Every structure is written in C-alpha cells, then in structure tokens.
XYZ file of C-alpha atoms in Angstrom:
429
model
C 0.909 33.812 -7.651
C -0.769 31.192 -5.478
C 0.269 31.077 -1.821
C 2.493 28.078 -1.119
C 0.708 25.313 0.766
C 2.283 23.718 3.813
C 2.942 20.036 2.919
C 1.272 19.054 6.193
C -2.013 20.414 4.848
C -2.213 17.883 2.014
C 0.321 15.022 2.349
C -1.479 13.260 5.256
C -4.919 13.341 3.609
C -3.592 12.592 0.121
C -1.822 9.424 1.253
C -4.699 8.418 3.469
C -6.839 8.639 0.322
C -4.202 6.636 -1.555
C -4.024 3.904 1.055
C -7.697 3.433 1.909
C -9.000 1.955 -1.370
C -5.939 -0.268 -1.526
C -6.600 -1.740 1.911
C -10.299 -2.105 1.125
C -9.518 -4.112 -2.014
C -6.661 -6.228 -0.710
C -7.298 -6.553 3.051
C -10.813 -5.592 4.140
C -12.257 -7.676 1.322
C -10.446 -10.659 2.898
C -12.285 -10.224 6.208
C -15.586 -9.514 4.496
C -15.451 -12.572 2.237
C -14.283 -14.699 5.191
C -17.342 -13.603 7.184
C -19.522 -14.382 4.176
C -18.313 -18.001 4.189
C -15.407 -18.300 1.706
C -12.342 -20.510 2.314
C -8.796 -19.130 2.718
C -7.731 -20.730 -0.565
C -10.512 -18.973 -2.523
C -10.056 -15.698 -0.646
C -6.319 -15.535 -1.370
C -6.756 -16.472 -5.025
C -9.582 -14.090 -5.941
C -8.535 -11.074 -3.880
C -4.942 -11.388 -5.129
C -6.228 -10.915 -8.700
C -7.455 -7.506 -7.588
C -3.805 -6.424 -7.429
C -3.665 -6.590 -11.230
C -4.457 -2.883 -11.915
C -1.520 -1.829 -9.718
C 0.759 -4.193 -11.635
C -0.216 -3.068 -15.138
C -0.689 0.615 -14.334
C 2.548 1.536 -16.181
C 0.606 0.809 -19.394
C -1.500 3.932 -18.903
C 0.863 5.972 -16.705
C 2.111 7.987 -19.749
C -1.435 9.265 -20.265
C -1.429 10.481 -16.667
C 2.031 11.942 -17.233
C 1.190 13.729 -20.487
C -2.533 14.488 -20.422
C -4.138 17.023 -18.089
C -2.412 17.687 -14.736
C -1.511 15.370 -11.868
C -3.820 17.447 -9.696
C -6.748 16.864 -12.084
C -6.156 13.116 -12.097
C -6.016 13.000 -8.293
C -9.364 14.673 -7.674
C -11.104 12.900 -10.575
C -10.017 9.440 -9.420
C -11.136 10.196 -5.866
C -14.637 10.837 -7.178
C -14.569 7.586 -9.178
C -13.393 5.668 -6.097
C -16.383 7.075 -4.222
C -18.698 5.780 -6.945
C -17.156 2.290 -6.805
C -17.547 2.219 -3.018
C -21.244 2.908 -3.453
C -21.379 0.074 -6.002
C -19.948 -2.433 -3.501
C -22.483 -1.371 -0.890
C -25.334 -1.818 -3.362
C -24.328 -5.197 -4.792
C -23.645 -6.987 -1.483
C -27.382 -7.487 -0.955
C -28.052 -8.642 -4.518
C -28.287 -12.291 -5.685
C -25.056 -11.773 -7.677
C -23.289 -10.374 -4.591
C -19.896 -12.001 -5.233
C -19.644 -11.176 -8.947
C -21.034 -7.668 -8.402
C -18.791 -6.812 -5.471
C -15.712 -8.175 -7.269
C -16.526 -6.035 -10.330
C -16.846 -2.920 -8.162
C -13.663 -3.797 -6.293
C -11.891 -4.113 -9.644
C -13.153 -0.677 -10.714
C -11.976 0.661 -7.355
C -8.576 -0.941 -7.906
C -8.276 0.631 -11.370
C -9.210 4.088 -10.064
C -6.913 3.677 -7.066
C -3.964 2.581 -9.227
C -4.461 5.630 -11.446
C -4.747 7.802 -8.334
C -1.436 6.356 -7.111
C 0.312 7.375 -10.341
C -0.966 10.931 -10.101
C -0.480 11.342 -6.348
C 3.097 10.048 -6.373
C 3.917 12.199 -9.392
C 2.366 15.213 -7.699
C 4.451 14.510 -4.563
C 7.679 14.454 -6.611
C 6.784 17.612 -8.529
C 5.873 19.651 -5.454
C 8.754 18.625 -3.132
C 12.544 18.679 -3.593
C 14.756 15.628 -2.872
C 15.324 16.443 0.788
C 11.668 17.151 1.513
C 10.760 13.920 -0.287
C 13.044 12.046 2.126
C 11.796 14.029 5.116
C 8.127 13.432 4.353
C 8.474 9.844 3.152
C 7.930 8.659 6.712
C 4.857 10.871 7.006
C 3.334 9.715 3.714
C 4.027 6.070 4.535
C 2.605 6.546 8.013
C -0.675 8.017 6.783
C -0.846 5.395 4.058
C -0.545 2.777 6.781
C -3.011 4.664 8.988
C -5.473 4.074 6.161
C -4.539 0.390 6.297
C -5.090 0.280 10.053
C -8.307 2.254 9.692
C -9.543 -0.253 7.146
C -8.588 -3.514 8.802
C -8.920 -2.189 12.344
C -11.561 0.473 12.799
C -13.829 -0.599 9.941
C -13.717 -4.282 10.886
C -14.476 -3.400 14.519
C -17.332 -1.166 13.397
C -18.676 -3.995 11.251
C -18.632 -6.210 14.350
C -20.608 -3.646 16.347
C -23.160 -3.274 13.559
C -23.497 -7.048 13.250
C -24.401 -7.252 16.928
C -26.927 -4.448 16.524
C -28.472 -5.897 13.359
C -28.406 -9.493 14.651
C -25.558 -10.788 12.522
C -26.836 -9.591 9.143
C -23.313 -9.520 7.742
C -24.014 -8.544 4.134
C -26.283 -5.694 5.250
C -23.788 -4.345 7.797
C -20.957 -4.388 5.268
C -23.206 -2.461 2.877
C -23.596 0.225 5.534
C -19.826 0.365 5.950
C -19.289 0.957 2.236
C -22.020 3.586 2.037
C -20.254 5.447 4.854
C -16.951 5.188 2.993
C -18.643 6.679 -0.063
C -19.425 9.802 1.959
C -15.844 9.920 3.272
C -14.372 9.850 -0.225
C -16.710 12.534 -1.478
C -15.459 14.696 1.416
C -11.827 13.950 0.487
C -12.574 14.809 -3.151
C -14.031 18.156 -2.111
C -11.170 18.945 0.306
C -8.392 18.143 -2.147
C -10.115 20.078 -4.909
C -9.623 23.114 -2.699
C -6.387 22.480 -0.768
C -3.960 20.818 -3.199
C -1.284 23.249 -4.425
C -0.766 23.978 -8.103
C 2.977 23.514 -8.760
C 4.313 25.230 -11.858
C 5.864 21.952 -13.015
C 2.395 20.360 -13.063
C 1.471 22.071 -16.315
C -1.696 21.315 -18.253
C -1.128 19.249 -21.377
C -3.319 18.931 -24.448
C -1.250 16.217 -26.041
C -2.186 14.445 -29.263
C -2.530 10.656 -29.262
C 0.568 10.296 -31.472
C 2.579 12.401 -29.025
C 1.391 10.218 -26.145
C 2.516 7.063 -27.983
C 5.890 8.617 -28.781
C 6.187 9.729 -25.169
C 5.332 6.215 -24.007
C 8.067 4.748 -26.220
C 10.615 7.260 -24.973
C 9.547 6.661 -21.368
C 10.024 2.876 -21.564
C 13.379 3.208 -23.335
C 14.644 5.639 -20.704
C 13.428 3.320 -17.920
C 15.358 0.309 -19.205
C 18.520 2.284 -20.028
C 18.847 4.608 -17.030
C 21.284 2.230 -15.264
C 23.855 -0.321 -16.473
C 22.216 -3.685 -17.163
C 23.547 -5.493 -14.088
C 22.598 -2.679 -11.715
C 19.199 -2.384 -13.401
C 18.407 -6.101 -12.975
C 19.428 -6.142 -9.316
C 17.303 -3.034 -8.723
C 14.237 -4.676 -10.292
C 14.759 -7.827 -8.215
C 15.023 -5.696 -5.084
C 11.794 -3.832 -5.852
C 9.944 -7.051 -6.667
C 11.199 -9.358 -3.915
C 12.008 -7.047 -0.990
C 8.562 -7.665 0.523
C 8.329 -11.379 -0.349
C 7.652 -12.463 3.277
C 4.954 -9.784 3.598
C 3.385 -10.992 0.356
C 2.825 -14.391 1.975
C 1.813 -13.015 5.361
C -0.552 -10.235 4.279
C -3.882 -11.994 3.890
C -3.159 -14.933 6.183
C -2.390 -12.821 9.241
C -5.855 -11.284 8.895
C -7.516 -14.684 8.866
C -5.141 -16.069 11.562
C -6.159 -13.413 14.037
C -9.879 -14.041 13.452
C -10.221 -17.758 12.692
C -11.328 -19.803 15.759
C -8.854 -21.861 17.786
C -10.258 -25.048 16.296
C -8.846 -23.873 12.939
C -5.491 -22.804 14.387
C -6.327 -19.094 14.733
C -6.588 -16.768 17.711
C -10.347 -16.297 17.460
C -10.435 -12.536 17.963
C -13.826 -10.915 17.622
C -14.112 -8.083 15.078
C -13.938 -5.548 17.928
C -10.849 -7.195 19.464
C -9.251 -7.361 16.032
C -9.944 -3.651 15.619
C -8.348 -2.805 18.973
C -5.230 -4.894 18.333
C -4.677 -3.528 14.813
C -6.264 -0.110 15.076
C -4.845 1.066 18.395
C -1.633 -0.622 19.541
C -0.560 -1.568 16.035
C -1.173 2.005 14.901
C 1.146 3.394 17.583
C 3.901 1.038 16.425
C 3.310 1.992 12.814
C 3.455 5.719 13.539
C 6.702 5.320 15.433
C 8.343 3.150 12.801
C 7.306 5.292 9.841
C 8.335 8.608 11.373
C 11.624 7.284 12.760
C 12.451 5.656 9.410
C 11.826 8.857 7.458
C 13.835 10.936 9.936
C 16.847 8.612 9.910
C 16.888 8.367 6.112
C 16.629 12.149 5.681
C 19.418 12.724 8.235
C 21.968 10.115 7.147
C 20.810 8.905 3.735
C 19.130 5.648 2.789
C 22.321 3.647 2.241
C 23.492 3.954 5.859
C 20.229 2.611 7.268
C 19.393 0.053 4.579
C 20.420 -3.064 6.513
C 18.849 -1.987 9.819
C 15.638 -1.357 7.847
C 15.851 -4.851 6.321
C 16.264 -6.446 9.736
C 13.366 -4.392 11.088
C 11.157 -5.538 8.200
C 11.853 -9.271 8.506
C 12.748 -10.374 12.040
C 9.577 -9.092 13.777
C 7.618 -11.617 11.681
C 8.750 -14.140 14.295
C 5.851 -12.936 16.466
C 3.467 -14.901 14.239
C 5.467 -18.091 14.764
C 5.228 -17.483 18.501
C 1.513 -16.726 18.458
C 0.684 -19.730 16.264
C 2.270 -22.046 18.855
C 1.310 -20.218 22.055
C -2.203 -19.236 20.872
C -2.370 -16.390 23.414
C -5.776 -15.224 24.522
C -4.603 -12.070 26.301
C -5.492 -9.148 24.041
C -2.675 -6.988 25.364
C -0.067 -9.670 24.651
C -1.410 -10.062 21.117
C -1.414 -6.285 20.684
C 2.192 -6.077 21.893
C 3.220 -8.632 19.281
C 1.430 -6.623 16.604
C 3.094 -3.438 17.873
C 6.540 -5.009 17.376
C 5.650 -6.231 13.892
C 4.074 -2.930 12.822
C 6.970 -0.835 14.153
C 9.375 -2.992 12.174
C 7.242 -2.702 9.060
C 7.117 1.090 9.389
C 10.928 1.194 9.447
C 11.438 -1.410 6.749
C 8.962 -0.085 4.210
C 10.753 3.271 4.276
C 13.675 1.651 2.464
C 11.568 0.386 -0.427
C 9.710 3.666 -0.882
C 12.898 5.721 -0.899
C 14.659 3.322 -3.241
C 11.804 3.575 -5.753
C 11.992 7.376 -5.531
C 15.751 7.122 -6.088
C 15.322 4.766 -9.045
C 12.590 6.898 -10.657
C 14.439 10.192 -10.330
C 15.018 12.066 -13.586
C 12.920 12.416 -16.737
C 9.519 10.677 -16.673
C 9.778 10.289 -12.897
C 6.008 9.850 -12.523
C 5.811 7.016 -15.046
C 9.024 5.405 -13.823
C 7.762 5.432 -10.250
C 4.513 3.888 -11.465
C 6.475 1.082 -13.137
C 8.400 0.530 -9.905
C 5.248 0.289 -7.826
C 3.708 -2.027 -10.438
C 6.701 -4.348 -10.153
C 6.411 -4.179 -6.377
C 2.728 -5.163 -6.548
C 3.586 -8.057 -8.846
C 5.912 -9.232 -6.098
C 2.955 -9.103 -3.697
C 0.348 -10.609 -6.004
C 2.031 -13.836 -7.096
C 2.986 -15.143 -3.625
C -0.311 -13.847 -2.261
C -2.291 -15.965 -4.716
C -0.835 -19.180 -3.310
C -0.571 -18.085 0.324
C -4.038 -19.420 1.156
C -3.277 -22.783 -0.455
C 0.048 -23.008 1.403
C -1.598 -22.163 4.704
C -4.446 -24.661 4.158
C -1.855 -27.327 3.240
C 0.613 -26.658 6.075
C -1.463 -25.087 8.840
C -0.663 -21.728 10.401
C 2.350 -22.925 12.442
C 4.362 -24.446 9.622
C 3.210 -21.710 7.259
C 4.666 -18.971 9.477
C 7.935 -20.921 9.850
C 8.138 -21.153 6.053
C 7.655 -17.381 5.842
C 10.660 -16.868 8.119
C 12.738 -19.111 5.851
C 11.720 -16.979 2.869
C 13.080 -13.872 4.649
C 16.401 -15.012 3.172
C 15.117 -13.722 -0.170
C 14.866 -10.181 1.212
C 18.446 -10.335 2.490
C 19.786 -11.694 -0.792
C 18.214 -9.040 -3.047
C 19.339 -6.300 -0.645
C 22.941 -7.522 -0.743
C 23.232 -6.830 -4.481
C 21.448 -3.476 -4.761
C 23.439 -0.237 -5.230
C 22.393 3.110 -3.725
C 24.065 6.511 -3.826
C 25.244 7.055 -0.209
C 24.259 10.726 -0.415
C 20.705 10.180 -1.634
C 18.215 12.047 0.561
C 20.704 13.892 2.743
C 19.881 17.473 3.569
C 23.305 18.816 2.652
C 22.846 17.630 -0.929
C 19.928 20.010 -1.295
C 21.747 22.870 0.431
C 24.810 22.449 -1.774
C-alpha cells in the first residue's frame, strides 16, 4: 500500500500550477498586449474570449471523469501547457505574432481548463469534507499566489529585461514564456512523482457509449439535485457573485500602468510588480488562510455575509485612487493590500459553495460545470469592460463597479446553504 502523502506536499504546487496558466491567459496577456500597442477595448474583447474553454469545459468533463485517472489527466495537461507556453514564446517574434500568440493562448486555456477539472476532482477524491474546508484557503491562496506571480513578478521581470534589451518588448516577453516552459516541465516532473494515488481514483477503460450514457446521467443529476427554485438561485449565485470583479479584472491592470495623461497611475513594470507581487501577496495570503480557517471552524453559512462584504467594499480603493492619483508606491500598495485581503476572504465563499453544490455523485463533473458557469459570469462583463472604461473614463467606471456590487448582495440573499457544511464535528460524527 502506498504511503499516504501529506496534503501540504502537493496542494500548494498543484493549485499554483492550476492558477498560473489562467493568469497568463486572462491577466498577463492584458499587460503584454497593452505594451505591444493594443487599445483597452480590443484587449478586453479578445482576451475575454480566451475564457471560453473554462466556460464550456463541462462538455468534456465526463471524459475526464470516466476515462483514465484524475492523476493521469493532471500530469498530461501540465506537459501540454508547457508546450503551449513554448508556442507563445516562439510566435511573438513572427510576422503573425497576434494570431499565433492567441492560438497558443487558446491551446493553453483548453489544457488549463482540462487540468482544472482533473485537479479539482483529485482534490475532492483525496480529501474528506472537513479537510476540503480546511485546505480551501490554502488552495485558493496558492492559486492566487500564481496570479500575483504572473501579474507581479513576471511583469516586473519583463520590465527589467526590457531595460536590459533596450525596450525590445516582443523579444523580452518571448524570454519570459520560454522560462515558464521550463517551470511547467519541472512541475510536470514533480507531480508525476509526488501526487498520491487515492483508491477512489480508479483507472477506467470506458467505451464511448458508456461515456455518452454517463454524460447524460451526469447532466440529469446536476439539474435535479436540488428543488428548482433552490437550483436557480444557486446558479445565479455562482454566475453573478463575482460580477464586480468581472468588470474590474482587466481594467485594474491597465489602470495601474497607463500614464496619468490617460487617467492611470503610470506605474512602471517593476513598481507594478512590487505593488502586486509583494504587498498585495501578503494581503492575499492573510485573507485566503483566514477565510479557510473561519469556514472550517464555524461553517460557510455563518461567515457568508462577512465574506460578501470583504469581497465588495474594498473595491472602493480604486474609486479613491482614480480621483487622488497617488504617486506614493507604499500608499498604492496599501490600497492593493486592502483589496487583496478582502478578495482572499470573499473568494473562499464561492469556492466552498461550489464544493457544497457539487457534492455527491459525479462531483468532478458537477464542480466543472459550476466553475464553467462562474467563468461565464466573468467573461461576459469582461468583454465590455474595456468599452465601458474607454467610454466613461476610469473614475466613473470604478463608481459604476461599486453600484454593481448590489448584484453580489442580491444573489447572496437568496442562496441556501447547510449551516453545518464544512464543520469539523460533522466529519467526527
């Protein structure tokens, strides 16, 4: 019998590997295309389309659920992500740089979405309910560390390389993606060795007809697992809980880096990296760990509204910064710390609710559907966020985002959650 692996040996690296390609596709690409001369309207539109694989991933999640093992899918997709990273690095210096890089980003998104299905399913198979609640803060934290690493450390490194190579932006971004290729090959090798082999993650050699029948059964069970009214409110919660973030996501990246003449703060890539990758990271770590601890101690239901407030109200810092246009890096970093700490707390609620909703038969596929719905809620507002910002300017845009926080409060008011979900005593009983 295989020796049981400590969850700390694989959860941090697994969710770092889950988060990194996502942030590269949806966030780092924003900075890269901005530096290569694209407008905010075009950036928001085209990069938002890259969310599509995460939205439609439930269409192939049954294959991940029924064919091979979750462990096999995880390590295979990590290798494919490494190949797509190399493709981005290669195409950026070609005449067809935009079309080529977008194609490679789309392949990366497809591999990453499939990796998400397998990794989340693996997490649910290996851990019981209490440990899922206990480690949800850790997995979210390392997922967000990948986000900070991407939009903080990598952007700062790109700035350093651009100074060294005399502002050859396409070339320096190629170097960044070649380095990331090596990182993902290392993660592929590590996880091939360290990931446990839970008994529930059995190898399947399922026929195509069985997969189709399983898919039909999976979708039926998804739509009938709760009464209709509760089901609809749950779907609205999953889709619209992060509506303000969906608008903010790409525009905060450009706001921090656009020059003052365009309404931004004009941070250099290195300053942007410090603000997001250092102070923001500390806030994120605190929020994610505290959120997971509180939910595992008292249950999600007790802390739901505090998490909602933590997710939405800190967005006010962008309204403040758009009017004050602070130049002090530490003041900007403090604002980002507040916002990131709140996000770390608030995102815990959505993650745990999706785990709660997906629990039962076909939990891997059901969780994949939940995350797909969540990404749809990010993609659609994100596509128009650049147009809204270009039409209104940063100040009025951020005020509008605060108005839309009402949506988060409304969908939370109607959602139902078992008050005992995630509590330790439920596992001990």
